Each structure stands twice: as C-alpha cells, then as structure tokens.
mmCIF file of C-alpha atoms in Angstrom:
data_model
loop_
_atom_site.group_PDB
_atom_site.id
_atom_site.type_symbol
_atom_site.label_atom_id
_atom_site.label_comp_id
_atom_site.label_asym_id
_atom_site.label_seq_id
_atom_site.Cartn_x
_atom_site.Cartn_y
_atom_site.Cartn_z
ATOM 1 C CA ASP G 1 97.898 108.676 183.383
ATOM 2 C CA ALA G 2 97.989 112.462 182.998
ATOM 3 C CA TRP G 3 98.706 115.451 185.231
ATOM 4 C CA PHE G 4 98.736 119.228 185.187
ATOM 5 C CA VAL G 5 102.004 121.087 185.676
ATOM 6 C CA SER G 6 102.356 124.606 187.022
ATOM 7 C CA ASN G 7 105.469 125.518 185.033
ATOM 8 C CA VAL G 8 106.459 125.141 181.361
ATOM 9 C CA LYS G 9 110.164 125.518 180.656
ATOM 10 C CA MET G 10 110.986 126.303 177.012
ATOM 11 C CA VAL G 11 114.408 125.168 175.808
ATOM 12 C CA ALA G 12 116.342 125.898 172.617
ATOM 13 C CA ASN G 13 116.525 122.431 171.042
ATOM 14 C CA PRO G 14 116.238 118.659 171.681
ATOM 15 C CA ASP G 15 119.741 118.539 173.182
ATOM 16 C CA SER G 16 118.744 121.191 175.728
ATOM 17 C CA GLU G 17 115.548 119.287 176.382
ATOM 18 C CA ILE G 18 117.467 116.103 177.210
ATOM 19 C CA THR G 19 119.825 118.041 179.467
ATOM 20 C CA ALA G 20 116.937 119.776 181.256
ATOM 21 C CA VAL G 21 115.019 116.573 181.992
ATOM 22 C CA LYS G 22 117.939 115.343 184.063
ATOM 23 C CA THR G 23 117.347 117.999 186.722
ATOM 24 C CA PHE G 24 113.651 118.862 186.837
ATOM 25 C CA ASN G 25 110.585 117.868 188.821
ATOM 26 C CA PRO G 26 108.147 116.284 186.311
ATOM 27 C CA ALA G 27 105.240 116.660 188.738
ATOM 28 C CA SER G 28 105.406 120.450 188.531
ATOM 29 C CA THR G 29 107.390 121.299 185.372
ATOM 30 C CA ALA G 30 107.205 120.331 181.707
ATOM 31 C CA VAL G 31 110.233 120.827 179.472
ATOM 32 C CA VAL G 32 109.271 121.783 175.908
ATOM 33 C CA ASP G 33 111.442 122.421 172.838
ATOM 34 C CA LYS G 34 110.952 125.948 171.396
ATOM 35 C CA VAL G 35 110.172 124.369 168.028
ATOM 36 C CA PHE G 36 106.645 123.873 169.445
ATOM 37 C CA GLN G 37 106.220 127.526 170.482
ATOM 38 C CA ASP G 38 103.987 128.297 167.474
ATOM 39 C CA LYS G 39 101.639 125.424 168.342
ATOM 40 C CA LEU G 40 101.427 126.436 171.990
ATOM 41 C CA GLY G 41 101.403 130.202 171.910
ATOM 42 C CA ASP G 42 101.476 131.667 175.411
ATOM 43 C CA VAL G 43 101.019 129.173 178.198
ATOM 44 C CA LYS G 44 99.392 130.811 181.201
ATOM 45 C CA THR G 45 98.884 128.292 183.931
ATOM 46 C CA ALA G 46 97.553 129.220 187.325
ATOM 47 C CA PRO G 47 97.761 126.771 190.191
ATOM 48 C CA ASP G 48 94.375 125.181 190.832
ATOM 49 C CA PRO G 49 94.447 122.704 193.712
ATOM 50 C CA ASN G 50 90.984 121.466 192.723
ATOM 51 C CA SER G 51 91.888 120.737 189.090
ATOM 52 C CA SER G 52 91.748 117.163 187.873
ATOM 53 C CA ILE G 53 92.519 115.118 184.795
ATOM 54 C CA ARG G 54 91.962 111.391 184.473
ATOM 55 C CA LEU G 55 91.899 108.654 181.862
ATOM 56 C CA THR G 56 88.299 107.530 181.273
ATOM 57 C CA SER G 57 88.690 105.136 178.343
ATOM 58 C CA TYR G 58 91.652 103.277 176.889
ATOM 59 C CA GLU G 59 91.876 101.548 173.530
ATOM 60 C CA PRO G 60 95.204 101.149 171.704
ATOM 61 C CA ASN G 61 94.067 103.667 169.061
ATOM 62 C CA ASP G 62 91.704 105.850 171.123
ATOM 63 C CA LEU G 63 92.455 107.409 174.527
ATOM 64 C CA LYS G 64 89.904 109.552 176.362
ATOM 65 C CA TYR G 65 90.535 111.828 179.327
ATOM 66 C CA GLU G 66 88.285 114.058 181.362
ATOM 67 C CA SER G 67 89.624 117.339 182.744
ATOM 68 C CA ASN G 68 88.204 119.929 185.068
ATOM 69 C CA SER G 69 89.856 123.160 186.197
ATOM 70 C CA SER G 70 88.990 126.753 186.988
ATOM 71 C CA SER G 71 91.854 128.118 184.850
ATOM 72 C CA GLU G 72 93.874 127.186 181.765
ATOM 73 C CA GLN G 73 96.237 124.311 182.496
ATOM 74 C CA PHE G 74 99.109 122.521 180.788
ATOM 75 C CA ALA G 75 98.612 118.751 180.810
ATOM 76 C CA VAL G 76 101.301 116.113 180.404
ATOM 77 C CA PHE G 77 100.189 112.640 179.317
ATOM 78 C CA SER G 78 102.136 109.482 180.058
ATOM 79 C CA GLU G 79 101.932 108.467 176.413
ATOM 80 C CA VAL G 80 104.839 108.591 173.985
ATOM 81 C CA TYR G 81 104.728 111.579 171.632
ATOM 82 C CA TYR G 82 104.233 110.439 168.051
ATOM 83 C CA ASP G 83 102.645 112.958 165.712
ATOM 84 C CA LYS G 84 102.340 110.754 162.629
ATOM 85 C CA GLY G 85 98.743 109.594 162.638
ATOM 86 C CA TRP G 86 97.764 110.677 166.148
ATOM 87 C CA ASN G 87 95.277 113.536 166.422
ATOM 88 C CA ALA G 88 94.139 115.262 169.594
ATOM 89 C CA TYR G 89 90.655 116.619 170.245
ATOM 90 C CA ILE G 90 89.152 118.738 173.009
ATOM 91 C CA ASP G 91 85.383 118.356 173.145
ATOM 92 C CA GLY G 92 85.412 116.928 169.612
ATOM 93 C CA LYS G 93 87.421 119.786 168.059
ATOM 94 C CA GLU G 94 90.952 119.108 166.857
ATOM 95 C CA ALA G 95 93.548 120.644 169.168
ATOM 96 C CA PRO G 96 97.338 120.914 168.951
ATOM 97 C CA TYR G 97 99.590 118.857 171.167
ATOM 98 C CA VAL G 98 103.348 118.934 171.602
ATOM 99 C CA ARG G 99 106.257 116.901 172.878
ATOM 100 C CA ALA G 100 107.244 117.505 176.495
ATOM 101 C CA ASP G 101 110.005 116.040 178.637
ATOM 102 C CA PHE G 102 111.602 114.750 175.413
ATOM 103 C CA VAL G 103 109.208 111.795 174.981
ATOM 104 C CA LEU G 104 105.721 112.560 176.317
ATOM 105 C CA ARG G 105 102.607 114.230 174.898
ATOM 106 C CA ALA G 106 101.406 117.525 176.329
ATOM 107 C CA MET G 107 98.841 120.185 175.552
ATOM 108 C CA LYS G 108 97.154 123.341 176.773
ATOM 109 C CA VAL G 109 93.746 122.640 178.267
ATOM 110 C CA PRO G 110 91.265 125.498 178.645
ATOM 111 C CA ALA G 111 89.459 126.205 181.894
ATOM 112 C CA GLY G 112 86.298 124.240 182.553
ATOM 113 C CA LYS G 113 85.219 120.632 182.167
ATOM 114 C CA HIS G 114 86.438 118.988 178.946
ATOM 115 C CA GLU G 115 86.811 115.648 177.201
ATOM 116 C CA ILE G 116 90.254 115.203 175.682
ATOM 117 C CA GLU G 117 90.736 112.463 173.131
ATOM 118 C CA PHE G 118 93.749 111.123 171.271
ATOM 119 C CA LYS G 119 92.865 109.099 168.167
ATOM 120 C CA PHE G 120 95.167 107.185 165.872
ATOM 121 C CA GLU G 121 93.947 108.148 162.396
ATOM 122 C CA PRO G 122 96.807 107.557 159.959
ATOM 123 C CA SER G 123 96.034 108.957 156.501
ATOM 124 C CA PHE G 124 98.008 106.207 154.756
ATOM 125 C CA TYR G 125 95.702 103.591 156.270
ATOM 126 C CA TYR G 126 92.590 105.286 154.909
ATOM 127 C CA THR G 127 94.257 105.772 151.520
ATOM 128 C CA GLY G 128 95.074 102.054 151.466
ATOM 129 C CA GLU G 129 91.472 101.201 152.337
ATOM 130 C CA LYS G 130 90.203 103.304 149.409
ATOM 131 C CA ILE G 131 92.648 101.645 147.022
ATOM 132 C CA ALA G 132 91.609 98.189 148.260
ATOM 133 C CA LEU G 133 87.921 99.083 147.832
ATOM 134 C CA ALA G 134 88.521 100.339 144.293
ATOM 135 C CA GLY G 135 90.440 97.138 143.482
ATOM 136 C CA SER G 136 87.628 94.977 144.864
ATOM 137 C CA ILE G 137 85.011 96.851 142.828
ATOM 138 C CA LEU G 138 87.135 96.542 139.689
ATOM 139 C CA LEU G 139 87.612 92.805 140.272
ATOM 140 C CA PHE G 140 83.859 92.349 140.852
ATOM 141 C CA LEU G 141 83.071 94.210 137.617
ATOM 142 C CA MET G 142 85.605 92.120 135.667
ATOM 143 C CA VAL G 143 84.218 88.832 137.008
ATOM 144 C CA GLY G 144 80.640 90.009 136.385
ATOM 145 C CA GLY G 145 81.554 91.102 132.855
ATOM 146 C CA GLY G 146 83.227 87.764 132.176
ATOM 147 C CA ILE G 147 80.172 85.833 133.384
ATOM 148 C CA TYR G 148 77.874 88.024 131.281
ATOM 149 C CA ALA G 149 80.037 87.585 128.165
ATOM 150 C CA GLN G 150 80.228 83.812 128.699
ATOM 151 C CA SER G 151 76.458 83.469 129.155
ATOM 152 C CA LYS G 152 75.839 85.591 126.032
ATOM 153 C CA LYS G 153 78.257 83.380 124.069
ATOM 154 C CA MET G 154 76.540 80.197 125.310
ATOM 155 C CA LYS G 155 73.102 81.620 124.416
ATOM 156 C CA LYS G 156 74.290 82.466 120.891
ATOM 157 C CA GLU G 157 75.763 78.963 120.453
ATOM 158 C CA ALA G 158 72.459 77.435 121.630
ATOM 159 C CA GLU G 159 70.537 79.548 119.066
ATOM 160 C CA ASN G 160 72.925 78.492 116.279
ATOM 161 C CA GLU G 161 72.514 74.790 117.167
ATOM 162 C CA ALA G 162 68.712 75.126 117.212
ATOM 163 C CA ALA G 163 68.657 76.693 113.747
#
C-alpha cells in the first residue's frame, strides 16, 4: 500500500526520528531524517483531494505503483526501507527515495500520472553471475581442449600402428 502525505517533518537524526514517530499522524505526516535532505531537496506538497496512488503489480523483487495528482506529492510506501540493491524508478527513469517514519520508503512524486517502480537489482548478484559464466566458459574450453588433445593423441597412435 502507499499514500500521499501533506506534511514532511525533517528531524536531526535517527533518535529524533524514533521519538517523533511516537506522536505523529502517519496518514498526513512523514518523519524524515535530515541526512536525506540532499536526496529530497525542497518538498513542496499541496493538498490534492483527487490524488491517488495504488499498487498495480507485486513481485518480491519488483513493485509497481501508479500515481496521479495535479501537484507534486510526497508518497510513503508500506515497504521496509532498504537501499542496498533496491532502485526506484519513475516512468522508467531512476529516482531517489528515502527512509521515512524510521522504517518505510518514501519519495517525491511529480505532478501528473506516473508509474513508480521499485526493483531489487543487487550489483553483487550480477557480479556473481558474470563470474559463474566466465567459470563455465573456462570449464567448457578446458574439457573441449582435453577431448581435442585426446583425439589427436589417439589418431597419432593409430597412424603409428598402421606404419
């Protein structure tokens, strides 16, 4: 699930974030650590009673949402914030996302109709795949070379016996 909030409250650090989430209304306010200020820039939300955001597709490693609003909004997603391997996209272009309410994902969403996607694309997985592919190719070449050398040896032995 996801929702737009009308207020973003910046706090000094994670301790302040934990303290703030004890006394806030998550339906209207998102609490964000100032460490994410550079990623967010200015957040200018304007209430839009006709705005909407909804989950359209769910896979464990690929979440898709559709949003529609007449003004920039700040969306909170009911998914745990984990920045190692997860990338966010708005209409196919990578977009920054931050931690809100100490554990959830959140991001600025521009006005208009957009597809928002979170994909799990860990670089270490793709590096491991490349290493495994290289190892498989090397093994194939070694086995092929061994078979070629053995057949050449057998052919030479057959020629020597015939002579």
